[in-house]
Coordinates of C-alpha atoms in Angstrom, one line a residue:
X12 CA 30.4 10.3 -33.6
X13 CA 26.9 10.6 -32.1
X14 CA 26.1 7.8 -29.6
X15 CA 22.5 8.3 -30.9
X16 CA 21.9 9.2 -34.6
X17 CA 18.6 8.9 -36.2
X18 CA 17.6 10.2 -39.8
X19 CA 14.5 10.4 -41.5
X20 CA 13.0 7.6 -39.5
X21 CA 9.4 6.3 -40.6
X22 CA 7.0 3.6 -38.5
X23 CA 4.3 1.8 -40.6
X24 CA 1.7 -0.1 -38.6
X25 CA -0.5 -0.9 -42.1
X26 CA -1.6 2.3 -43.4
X27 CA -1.0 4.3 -39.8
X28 CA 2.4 6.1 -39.6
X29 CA 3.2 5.8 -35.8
X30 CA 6.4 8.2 -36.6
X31 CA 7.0 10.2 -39.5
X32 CA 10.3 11.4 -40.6
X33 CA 11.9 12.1 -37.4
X34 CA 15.6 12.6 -36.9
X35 CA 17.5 13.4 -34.1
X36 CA 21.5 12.9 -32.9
X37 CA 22.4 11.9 -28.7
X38 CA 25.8 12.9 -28.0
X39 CA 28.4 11.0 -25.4
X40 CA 27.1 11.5 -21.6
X41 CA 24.1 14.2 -22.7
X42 CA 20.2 13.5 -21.9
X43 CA 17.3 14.0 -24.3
X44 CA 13.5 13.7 -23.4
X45 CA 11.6 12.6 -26.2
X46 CA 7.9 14.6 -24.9
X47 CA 4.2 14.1 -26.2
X48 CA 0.8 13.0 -25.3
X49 CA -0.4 9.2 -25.8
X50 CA -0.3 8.4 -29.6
X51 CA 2.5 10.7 -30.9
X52 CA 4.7 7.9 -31.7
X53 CA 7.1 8.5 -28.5
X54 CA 7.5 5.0 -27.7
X55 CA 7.8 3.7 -31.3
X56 CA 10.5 5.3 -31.5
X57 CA 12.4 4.2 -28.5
X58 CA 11.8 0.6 -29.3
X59 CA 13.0 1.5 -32.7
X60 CA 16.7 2.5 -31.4
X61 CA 17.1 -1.2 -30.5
X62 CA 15.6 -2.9 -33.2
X63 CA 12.4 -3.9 -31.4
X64 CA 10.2 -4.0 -34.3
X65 CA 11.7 -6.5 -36.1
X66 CA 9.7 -9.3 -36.9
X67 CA 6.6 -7.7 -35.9
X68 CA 5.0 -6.9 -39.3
X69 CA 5.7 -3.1 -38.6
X70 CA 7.8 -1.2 -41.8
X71 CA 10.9 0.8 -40.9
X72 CA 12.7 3.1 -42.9
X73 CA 15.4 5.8 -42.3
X74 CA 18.4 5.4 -40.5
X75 CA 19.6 4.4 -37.3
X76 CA 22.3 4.5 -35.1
X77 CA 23.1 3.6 -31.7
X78 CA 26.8 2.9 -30.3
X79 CA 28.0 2.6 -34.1
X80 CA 25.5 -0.1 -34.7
X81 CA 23.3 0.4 -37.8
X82 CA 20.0 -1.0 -36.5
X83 CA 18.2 -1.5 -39.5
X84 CA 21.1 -3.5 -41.4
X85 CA 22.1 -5.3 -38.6
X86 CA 22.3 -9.2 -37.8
X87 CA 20.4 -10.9 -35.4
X88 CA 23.9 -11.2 -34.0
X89 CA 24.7 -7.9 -33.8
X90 CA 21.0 -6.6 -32.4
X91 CA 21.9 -9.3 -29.7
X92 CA 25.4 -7.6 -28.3
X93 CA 23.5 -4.5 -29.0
X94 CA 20.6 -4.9 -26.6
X95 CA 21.9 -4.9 -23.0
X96 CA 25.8 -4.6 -23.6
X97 CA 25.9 -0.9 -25.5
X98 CA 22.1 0.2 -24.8
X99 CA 20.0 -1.1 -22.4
X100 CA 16.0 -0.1 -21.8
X101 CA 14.1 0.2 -18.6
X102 CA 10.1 -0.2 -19.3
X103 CA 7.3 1.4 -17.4
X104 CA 6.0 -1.5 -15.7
X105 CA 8.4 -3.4 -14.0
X106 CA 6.2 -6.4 -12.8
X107 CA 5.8 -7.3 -16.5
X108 CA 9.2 -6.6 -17.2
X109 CA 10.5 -9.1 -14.5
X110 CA 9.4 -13.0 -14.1
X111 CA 7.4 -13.1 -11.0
X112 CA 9.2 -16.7 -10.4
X113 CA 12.5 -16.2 -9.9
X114 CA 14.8 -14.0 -7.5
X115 CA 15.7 -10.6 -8.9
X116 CA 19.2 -11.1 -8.3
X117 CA 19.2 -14.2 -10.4
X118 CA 17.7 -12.4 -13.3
X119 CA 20.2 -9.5 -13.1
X120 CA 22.5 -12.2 -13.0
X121 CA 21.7 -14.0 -15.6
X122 CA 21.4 -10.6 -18.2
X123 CA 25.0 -9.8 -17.4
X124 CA 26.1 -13.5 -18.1
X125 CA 24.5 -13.8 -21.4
X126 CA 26.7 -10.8 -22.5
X127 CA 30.0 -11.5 -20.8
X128 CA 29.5 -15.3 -20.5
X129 CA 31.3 -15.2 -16.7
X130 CA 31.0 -17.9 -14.3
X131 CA 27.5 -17.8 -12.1
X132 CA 29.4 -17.0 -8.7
X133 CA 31.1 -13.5 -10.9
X134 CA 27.4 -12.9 -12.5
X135 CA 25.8 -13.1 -9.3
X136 CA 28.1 -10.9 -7.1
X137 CA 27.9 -8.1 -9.8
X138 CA 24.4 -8.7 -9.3
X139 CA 24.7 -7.5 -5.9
X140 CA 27.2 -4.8 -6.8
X141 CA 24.7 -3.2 -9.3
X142 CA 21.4 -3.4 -6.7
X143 CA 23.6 -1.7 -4.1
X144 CA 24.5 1.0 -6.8
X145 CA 21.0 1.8 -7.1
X146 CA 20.7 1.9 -3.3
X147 CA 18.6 -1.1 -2.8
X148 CA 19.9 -1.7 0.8
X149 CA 21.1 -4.5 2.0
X150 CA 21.6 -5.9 -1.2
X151 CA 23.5 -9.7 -0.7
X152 CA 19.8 -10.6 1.1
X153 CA 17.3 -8.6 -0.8
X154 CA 19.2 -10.0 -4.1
X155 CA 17.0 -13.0 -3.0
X156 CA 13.9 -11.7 -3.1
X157 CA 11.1 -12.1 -5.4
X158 CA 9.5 -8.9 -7.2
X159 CA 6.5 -9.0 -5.5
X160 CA 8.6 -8.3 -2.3
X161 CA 9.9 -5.2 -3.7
X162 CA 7.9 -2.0 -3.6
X163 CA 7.1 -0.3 -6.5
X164 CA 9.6 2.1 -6.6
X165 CA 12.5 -0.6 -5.3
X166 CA 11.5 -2.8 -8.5
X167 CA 12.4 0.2 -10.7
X168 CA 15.5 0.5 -9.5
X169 CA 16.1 -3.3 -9.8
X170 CA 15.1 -2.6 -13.4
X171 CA 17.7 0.3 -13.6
X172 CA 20.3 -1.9 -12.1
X173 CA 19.5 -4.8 -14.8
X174 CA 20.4 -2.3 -17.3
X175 CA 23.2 -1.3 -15.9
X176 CA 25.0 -4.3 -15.0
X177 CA 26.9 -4.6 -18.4
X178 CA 27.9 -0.4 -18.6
X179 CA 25.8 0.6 -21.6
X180 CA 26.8 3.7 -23.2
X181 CA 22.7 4.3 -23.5
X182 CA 19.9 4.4 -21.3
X183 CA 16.7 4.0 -22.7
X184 CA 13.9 5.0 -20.2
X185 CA 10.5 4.6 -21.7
X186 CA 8.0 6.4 -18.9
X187 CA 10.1 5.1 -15.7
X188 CA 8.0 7.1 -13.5
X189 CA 4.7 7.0 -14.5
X190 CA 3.1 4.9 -11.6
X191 CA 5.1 5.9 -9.2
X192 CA 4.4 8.5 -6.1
X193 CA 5.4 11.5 -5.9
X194 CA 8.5 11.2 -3.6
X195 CA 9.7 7.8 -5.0
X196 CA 9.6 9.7 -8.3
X197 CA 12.1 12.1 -6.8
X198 CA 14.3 9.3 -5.9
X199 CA 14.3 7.7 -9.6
X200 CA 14.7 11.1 -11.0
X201 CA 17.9 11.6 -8.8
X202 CA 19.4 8.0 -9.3
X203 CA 19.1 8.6 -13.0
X204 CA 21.0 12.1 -12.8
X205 CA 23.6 10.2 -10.5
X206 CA 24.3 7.3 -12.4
X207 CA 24.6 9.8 -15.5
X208 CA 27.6 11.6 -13.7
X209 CA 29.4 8.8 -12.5
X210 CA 29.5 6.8 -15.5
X211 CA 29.1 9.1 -18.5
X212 CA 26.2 7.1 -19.5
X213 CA 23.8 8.7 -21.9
X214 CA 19.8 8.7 -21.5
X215 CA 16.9 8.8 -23.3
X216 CA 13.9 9.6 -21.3
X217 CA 10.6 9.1 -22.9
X218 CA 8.0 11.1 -20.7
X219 CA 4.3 12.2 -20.9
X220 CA 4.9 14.6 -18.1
X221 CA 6.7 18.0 -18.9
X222 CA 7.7 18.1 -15.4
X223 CA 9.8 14.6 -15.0
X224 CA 11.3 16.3 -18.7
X225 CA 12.3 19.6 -16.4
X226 CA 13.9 17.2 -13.8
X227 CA 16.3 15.2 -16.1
X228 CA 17.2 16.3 -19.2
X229 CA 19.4 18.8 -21.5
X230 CA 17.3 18.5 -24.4
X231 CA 13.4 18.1 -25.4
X232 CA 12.1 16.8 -28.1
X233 CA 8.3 17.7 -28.7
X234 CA 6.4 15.1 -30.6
X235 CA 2.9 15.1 -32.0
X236 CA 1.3 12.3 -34.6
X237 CA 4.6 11.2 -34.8
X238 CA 6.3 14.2 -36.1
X239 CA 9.2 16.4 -34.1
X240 CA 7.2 20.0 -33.1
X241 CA 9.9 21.6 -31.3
X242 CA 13.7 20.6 -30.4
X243 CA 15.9 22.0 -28.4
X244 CA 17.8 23.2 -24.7
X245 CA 15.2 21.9 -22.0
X246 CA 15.1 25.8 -20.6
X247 CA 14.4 27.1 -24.1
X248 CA 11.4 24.3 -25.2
X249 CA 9.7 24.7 -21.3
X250 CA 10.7 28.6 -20.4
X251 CA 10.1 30.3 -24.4
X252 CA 8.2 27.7 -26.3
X253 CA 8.3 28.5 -30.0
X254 CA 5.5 26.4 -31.3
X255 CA 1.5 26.7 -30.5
X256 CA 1.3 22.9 -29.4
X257 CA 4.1 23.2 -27.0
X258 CA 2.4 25.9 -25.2
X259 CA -0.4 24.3 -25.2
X260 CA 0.5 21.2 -24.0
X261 CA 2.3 23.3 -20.8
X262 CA -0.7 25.0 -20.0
X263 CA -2.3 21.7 -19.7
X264 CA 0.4 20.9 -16.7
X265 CA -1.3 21.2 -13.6
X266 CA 0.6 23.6 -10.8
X267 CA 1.1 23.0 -7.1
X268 CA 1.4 26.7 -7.1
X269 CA -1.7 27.5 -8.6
X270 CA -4.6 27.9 -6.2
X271 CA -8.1 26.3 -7.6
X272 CA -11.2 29.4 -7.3
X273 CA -13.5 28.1 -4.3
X274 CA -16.6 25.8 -5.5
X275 CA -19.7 26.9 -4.6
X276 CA -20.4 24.5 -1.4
X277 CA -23.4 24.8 1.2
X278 CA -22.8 23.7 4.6
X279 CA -24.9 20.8 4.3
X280 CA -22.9 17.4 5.2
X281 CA -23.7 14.5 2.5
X282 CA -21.0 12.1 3.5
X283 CA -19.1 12.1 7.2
X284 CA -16.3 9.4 8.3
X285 CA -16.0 9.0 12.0
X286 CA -13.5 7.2 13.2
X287 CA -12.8 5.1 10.2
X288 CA -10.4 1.8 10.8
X289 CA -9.7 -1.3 8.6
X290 CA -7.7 -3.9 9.7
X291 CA -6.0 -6.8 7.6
X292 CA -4.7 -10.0 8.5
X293 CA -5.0 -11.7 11.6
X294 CA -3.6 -12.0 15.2
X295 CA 0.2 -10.8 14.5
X296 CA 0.5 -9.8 11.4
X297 CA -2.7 -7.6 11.6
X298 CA -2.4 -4.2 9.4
X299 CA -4.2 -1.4 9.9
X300 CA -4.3 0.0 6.6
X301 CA -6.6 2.9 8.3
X302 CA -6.2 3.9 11.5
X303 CA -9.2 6.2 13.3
X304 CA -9.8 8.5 10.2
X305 CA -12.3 11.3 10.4
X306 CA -13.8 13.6 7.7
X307 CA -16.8 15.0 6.2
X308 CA -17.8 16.5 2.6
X309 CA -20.3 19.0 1.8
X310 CA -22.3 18.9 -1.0
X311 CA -20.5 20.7 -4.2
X312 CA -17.5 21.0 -2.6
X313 CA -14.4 18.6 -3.7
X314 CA -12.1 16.9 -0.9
X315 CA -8.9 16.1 -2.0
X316 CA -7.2 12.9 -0.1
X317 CA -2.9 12.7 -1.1
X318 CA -0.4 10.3 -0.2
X319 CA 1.9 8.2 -1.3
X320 CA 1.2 4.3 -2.1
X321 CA 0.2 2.4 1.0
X322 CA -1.0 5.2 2.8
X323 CA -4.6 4.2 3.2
X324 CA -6.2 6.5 1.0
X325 CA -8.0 3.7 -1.9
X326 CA -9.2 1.7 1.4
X327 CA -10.5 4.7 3.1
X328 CA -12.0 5.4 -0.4
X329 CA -13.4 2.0 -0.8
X330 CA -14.7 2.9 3.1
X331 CA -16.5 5.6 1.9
X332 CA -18.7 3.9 -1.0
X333 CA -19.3 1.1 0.9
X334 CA -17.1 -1.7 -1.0
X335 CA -15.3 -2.4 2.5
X336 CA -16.8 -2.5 5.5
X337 CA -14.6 -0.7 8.3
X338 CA -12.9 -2.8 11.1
X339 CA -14.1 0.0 13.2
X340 CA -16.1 3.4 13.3
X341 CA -18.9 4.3 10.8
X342 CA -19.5 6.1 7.4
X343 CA -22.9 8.3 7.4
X344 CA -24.6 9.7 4.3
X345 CA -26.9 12.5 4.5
X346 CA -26.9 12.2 8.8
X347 CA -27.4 9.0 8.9
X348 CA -25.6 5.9 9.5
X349 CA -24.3 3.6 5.9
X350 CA -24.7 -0.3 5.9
X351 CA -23.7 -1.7 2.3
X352 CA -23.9 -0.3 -0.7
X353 CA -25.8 3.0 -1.3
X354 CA -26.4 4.2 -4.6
X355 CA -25.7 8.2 -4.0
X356 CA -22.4 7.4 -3.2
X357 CA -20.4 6.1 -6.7
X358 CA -17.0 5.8 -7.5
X359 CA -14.7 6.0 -10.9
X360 CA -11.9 3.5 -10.4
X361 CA -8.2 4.7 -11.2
X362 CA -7.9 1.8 -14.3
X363 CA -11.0 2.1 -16.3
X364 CA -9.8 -1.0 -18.5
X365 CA -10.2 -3.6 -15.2
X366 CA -13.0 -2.2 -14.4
X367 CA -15.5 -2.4 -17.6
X368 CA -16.2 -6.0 -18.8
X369 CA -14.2 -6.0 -21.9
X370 CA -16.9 -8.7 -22.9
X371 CA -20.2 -6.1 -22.7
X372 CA -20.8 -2.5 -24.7
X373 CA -20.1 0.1 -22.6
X374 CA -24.2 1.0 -22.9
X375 CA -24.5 -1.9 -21.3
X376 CA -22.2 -0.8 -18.6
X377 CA -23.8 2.2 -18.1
X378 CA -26.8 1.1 -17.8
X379 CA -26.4 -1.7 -14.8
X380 CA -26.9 1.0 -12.5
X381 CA -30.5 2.3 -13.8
X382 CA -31.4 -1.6 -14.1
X383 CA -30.0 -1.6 -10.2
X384 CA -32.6 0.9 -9.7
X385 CA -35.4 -1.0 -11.1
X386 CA -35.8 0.8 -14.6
X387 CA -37.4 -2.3 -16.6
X388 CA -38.2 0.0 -20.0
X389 CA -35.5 -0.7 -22.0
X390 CA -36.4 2.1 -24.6
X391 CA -35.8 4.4 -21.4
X392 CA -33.0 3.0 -20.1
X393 CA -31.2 3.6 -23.8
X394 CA -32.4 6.3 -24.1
X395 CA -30.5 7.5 -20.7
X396 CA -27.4 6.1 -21.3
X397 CA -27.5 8.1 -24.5
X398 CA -28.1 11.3 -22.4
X399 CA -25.4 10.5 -20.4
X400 CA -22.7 9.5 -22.7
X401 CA -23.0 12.8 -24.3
X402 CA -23.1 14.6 -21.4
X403 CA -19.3 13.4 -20.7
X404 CA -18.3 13.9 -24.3
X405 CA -18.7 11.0 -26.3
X406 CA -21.3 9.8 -28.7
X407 CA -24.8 8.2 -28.2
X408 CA -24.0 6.3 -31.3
X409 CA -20.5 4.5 -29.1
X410 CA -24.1 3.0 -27.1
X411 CA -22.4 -0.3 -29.0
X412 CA -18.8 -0.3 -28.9
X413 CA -16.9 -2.1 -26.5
X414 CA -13.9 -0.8 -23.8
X415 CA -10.8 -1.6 -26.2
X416 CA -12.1 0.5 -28.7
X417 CA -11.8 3.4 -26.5
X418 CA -8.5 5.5 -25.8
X419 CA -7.5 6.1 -22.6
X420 CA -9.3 9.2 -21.4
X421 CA -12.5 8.0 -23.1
X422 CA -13.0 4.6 -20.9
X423 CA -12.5 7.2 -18.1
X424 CA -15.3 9.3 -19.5
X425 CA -17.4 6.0 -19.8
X426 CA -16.5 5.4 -16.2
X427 CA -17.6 8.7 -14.9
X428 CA -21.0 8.3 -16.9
X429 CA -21.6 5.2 -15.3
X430 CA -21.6 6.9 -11.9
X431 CA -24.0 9.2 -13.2
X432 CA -25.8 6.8 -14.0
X433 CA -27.1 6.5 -10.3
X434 CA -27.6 10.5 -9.9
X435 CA -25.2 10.3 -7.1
X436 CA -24.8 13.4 -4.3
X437 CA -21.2 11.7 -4.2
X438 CA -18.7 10.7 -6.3
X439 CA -15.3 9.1 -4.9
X440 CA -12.3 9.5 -7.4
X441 CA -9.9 6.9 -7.0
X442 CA -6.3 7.7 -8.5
X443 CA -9.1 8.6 -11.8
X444 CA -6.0 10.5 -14.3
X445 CA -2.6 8.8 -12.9
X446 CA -2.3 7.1 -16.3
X447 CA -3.4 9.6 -18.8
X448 CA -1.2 12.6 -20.6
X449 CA -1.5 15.7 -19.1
X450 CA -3.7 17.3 -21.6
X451 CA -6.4 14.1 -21.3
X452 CA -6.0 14.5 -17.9
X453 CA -6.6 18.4 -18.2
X454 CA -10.0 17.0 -20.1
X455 CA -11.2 14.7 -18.1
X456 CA -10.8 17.4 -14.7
X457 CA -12.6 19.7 -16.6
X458 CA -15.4 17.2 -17.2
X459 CA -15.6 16.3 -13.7
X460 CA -15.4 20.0 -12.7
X461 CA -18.3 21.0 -14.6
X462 CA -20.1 18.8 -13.7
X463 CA -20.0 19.2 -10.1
X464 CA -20.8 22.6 -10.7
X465 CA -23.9 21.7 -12.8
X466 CA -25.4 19.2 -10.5
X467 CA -23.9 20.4 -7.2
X468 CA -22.3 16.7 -6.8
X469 CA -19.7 16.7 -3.9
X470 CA -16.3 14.8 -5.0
X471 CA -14.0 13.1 -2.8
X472 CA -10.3 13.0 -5.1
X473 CA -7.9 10.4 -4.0
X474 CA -4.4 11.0 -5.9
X475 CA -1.0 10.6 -5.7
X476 CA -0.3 14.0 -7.7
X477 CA -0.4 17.0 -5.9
X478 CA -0.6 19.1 -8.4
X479 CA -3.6 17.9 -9.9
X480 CA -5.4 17.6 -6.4
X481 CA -4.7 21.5 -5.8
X482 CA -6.2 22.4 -8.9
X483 CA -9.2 20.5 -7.8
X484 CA -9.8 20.4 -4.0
X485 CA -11.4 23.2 -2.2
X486 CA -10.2 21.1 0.9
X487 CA -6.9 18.4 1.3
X488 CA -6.3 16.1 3.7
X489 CA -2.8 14.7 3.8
X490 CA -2.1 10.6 4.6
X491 CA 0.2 9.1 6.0
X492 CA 0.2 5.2 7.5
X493 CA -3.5 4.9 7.6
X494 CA -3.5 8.3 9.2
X495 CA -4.6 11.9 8.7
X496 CA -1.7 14.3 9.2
X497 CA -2.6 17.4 8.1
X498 CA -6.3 18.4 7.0
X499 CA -7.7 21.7 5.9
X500 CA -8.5 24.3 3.3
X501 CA -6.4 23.9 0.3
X502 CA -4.8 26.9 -0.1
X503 CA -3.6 26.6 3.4
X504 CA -1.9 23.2 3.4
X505 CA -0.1 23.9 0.3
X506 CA 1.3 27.4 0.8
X507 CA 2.0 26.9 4.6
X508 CA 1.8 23.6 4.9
X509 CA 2.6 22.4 9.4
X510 CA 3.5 18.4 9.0
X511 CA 6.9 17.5 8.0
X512 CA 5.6 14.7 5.8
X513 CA 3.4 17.2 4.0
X514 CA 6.6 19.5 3.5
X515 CA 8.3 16.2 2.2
X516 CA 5.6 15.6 -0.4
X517 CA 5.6 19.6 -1.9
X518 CA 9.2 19.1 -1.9
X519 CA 9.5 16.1 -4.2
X520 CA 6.8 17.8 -6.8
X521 CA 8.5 18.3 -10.4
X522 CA 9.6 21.9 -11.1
X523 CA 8.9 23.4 -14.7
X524 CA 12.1 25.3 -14.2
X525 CA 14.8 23.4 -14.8
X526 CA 16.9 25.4 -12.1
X527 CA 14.3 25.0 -9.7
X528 CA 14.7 21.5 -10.8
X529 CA 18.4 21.4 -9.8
X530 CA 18.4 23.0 -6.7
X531 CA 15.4 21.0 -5.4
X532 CA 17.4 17.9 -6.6
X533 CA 20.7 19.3 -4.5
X534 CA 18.6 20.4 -1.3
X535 CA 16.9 16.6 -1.4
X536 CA 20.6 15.0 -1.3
X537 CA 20.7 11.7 -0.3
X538 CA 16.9 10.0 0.1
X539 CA 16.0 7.2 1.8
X540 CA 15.0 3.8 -0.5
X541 CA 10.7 3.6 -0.6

């Protein structure tokens, strides 16, 4: 029997069919990636496979089965021993997934004893057992902790060990990876394909990126508008893909290996850091979350800025437009010397949603920057915001609309046009397509590259993903604990790249290949806990 076995399964939201007649079978101890951009129903289904959309007002038919439980005709009851005990679910965000109030041990404690009903003292030493099988280290203290003390990537894996502290015979990992860097990404990758051999588990992976899909999995599933495109061996779907939309949707991957053709930059300098420092905190516990940085961009060209979280790179960013002040040194725009604010230097924020007042249009949005400016006409100013929402793709007519009725990659188009909007010689990128789907994110680089080639804006490109900031830097520099480590022309620091960190970063970049995959995943062995 299939531990996984799903037929002809249909999601109603209203009138909107979120999946379509999918069907699928898991086998004992095998891994399937169910792969697709935002909207193809990806999700739906994984929160179908536990019943999660029960009582919600959504309509499911088809048929369902996970660890011989038939989800749609069964109890409450049985749902309940279900959920944790035989399948068990790790979500993307872990901060929302665990209660900020209470130690993470406890709560891993108190899932295993709500399915085994054991005394506190057994729950909460198998607490400990499960957060050292993850390779939280020193678990008995960190058990203690709160999730606000755990990094981002040691909260996933206190979400992986929650799921595995009662043995389920299915792991259900909807997008376990998404916000995480590049290396601790590596790690999760590798704990999953551990904990898979040792206990026999099987995993569902539901993934966005086509890469993470290479790293994991025996099988792919392609979905689009809910509907299966291609299924099959993970070497087959990525190495031969059958279908049009698969190929597409590769080509939209970005490549570490594929060097970006040169912009067209002059020598002129339009934004120079000199010995940038910003300090946190007082007397002892004083951070310096950027220590003695140095830089300059020319106009037209792009600057890419990588490193992992906590590196420095959104405060040097923030530096640079002028939204911190700098401990120490001094940022200069066109020679001379920045105080404030200046208006040729802009910035589009890494979460478009926080930053756009869900209560104003986004033509209002857009315009604070002319108003900024002084423009008082207000048939001019609308008529500019019009201008410049089509000029990033969207409609003059969305003048009205507000941010939640926007997808994704369009708020991040009304972000860009807002920078526009104060016909910057600089715009600072901060982390701008970490949360879209690789062919949104393909869009919304595009955009930004032609623009830069229209209006010969320089871009400064803070990311996490190195493949994305190769295929749109002309120039990287590589941080590390507030610190440059390696600085130069793209093609140089990836293809012969001199600091070990850099080396580190390249290593732990998803391979396409899944035997690339594997051999990067055995030369990485045993990594240390971020």
């Amino acid at each position: 029997m299939s531990l996984v076995h799903v037929t002809d399964l249909t999601v109603r939201f209203g009138d909107l069919a979120a999946v379509d007649g999918l069907s699928f079978r898991l086998e004992q101890g095998a891994a399937l990636a169910l792969v697709g951009e935002s909207g193809s129903g990806k999700s739906t289904v994984a929160s179908a496979l536990l019943g999660l959309h029960r009582g919600t007002g959504a309509r499911v038919d088809g048929s369902v089965e996970v660890a011989g439980v038939d989800v749609q005709r069964a109890s409450e009851e049985q749902l309940r021993r279900l959920r944790g005990a035989k399948a068990a679910m790790v979500f993307q965000d872990p901060l929302s997934s665990l209660d900020p109030y209470y130690a993470i041990g406890d709560q891993i404690a108190e899932v295993y004893r709500v399915h085994t009903r054991v005394s506190r003292r057994t729950a909460r030493a198998r607490a400990v057992e499960v957060l050292d099988r993850v390779g939280i280290p020193d678990a008995v203290r960190r058990s203690r902790s709160r999730p606000h003390e755990f990094s981002g990537g040691m909260r996933q894996r206190a979400l992986i060990a929650m799921a595995l502290a009662c043995e389920p015979e299915l792991l259900i990992a909807d997008e376990p990876t998404t916000a995480l860097d590049v290396t601790v990404q590596a790690q999760i990758l590798d704990l999953l394909h551990t904990l898979r051999q040792e206990t026999g588990m099987g995993l569902l992976l539901v993934t966005h990126d086509v890469g993470v899909a290479a790293e994991s999995v025996d099988d792919v599933l392609v979905m689009r508008h809910g509907r299966a495109v291609e299924h099959g061996p993970v070497d087959a779907v990525l190495g031969e893909p059958a279908q049009a939309y698969t190929r597409e949707l590769l080509a939209a991957v970005p490549r570490v290996d594929a060097p970006r053709a040169p912009s067209r930059a002059s020598g002129e300098v339009v934004l120079e850091a000199r010995g940038l420092r910003r300090e946190f905190g007082r007397g002892r516990k004083v951070l310096a979350a950027v220590d003695d940085v140095s830089l300059t961009v020319r106009r037209g060209e792009t600057l890419g800025v990588v490193g992992e979280s906590g590196s420095g790179k959104t405060t040097l960013g923030r530096m640079l437009v002028g939204l911190l002040e700098p401990t120490a040194g001094e940022v200069r725009h066109d020679g001379h010397a920045r105080v404030g604010v200046d208006p040729a230097v802009q910035m589009v924020f890494q979460d478009p949603v926080s930053s756009l007042n869900p209560r104003r249009s986004v033509g209002e949005s857009i315009a604070d920057p002319l108003r900024a400016r002084g423009e008082r006409n207000e048939k001019r100013i609308k008529e500019r915001v019009r201008q410049l929402l089509e000029r990033v793709g969207l409609e003059g007519a969305h003048h009205d609309r507000y941010p939640h009725e926007f997808s994704g990659g369009q708020r991040q188009r009304v972000g860009i046009a807002r920078a526009l909007a104060a016909d910057p010689r600089v715009i600072v990128c901060d982390e701008p397509v970490s949360a879209l789907d690789v062919t949104t994110q393909a869009q919304v680089v595009a955009l930004l590259g032609e623009l830069q080639r229209e209006l010969g804006i320089a871009l400064v490109f803070v990311a996490h993903d190195l493949a994305v900031v190769r295929q749109v830097s002309d120039r990287v520099a590589v941080m590390r604990r507030g610190r440059i480590v390696e600085q130069g022309p793209a093609d140089e620091v990836y293809d012969s790249p001199r600091d070990p960190y850099t080396k580190q970063l390249l290593a732990a970049v998803p391979a396409l290949d899944p035997r690339i995959a594997a051999r990067r995943r055995a030369e990485r062995g045993t990594v240390a806990v971020s």
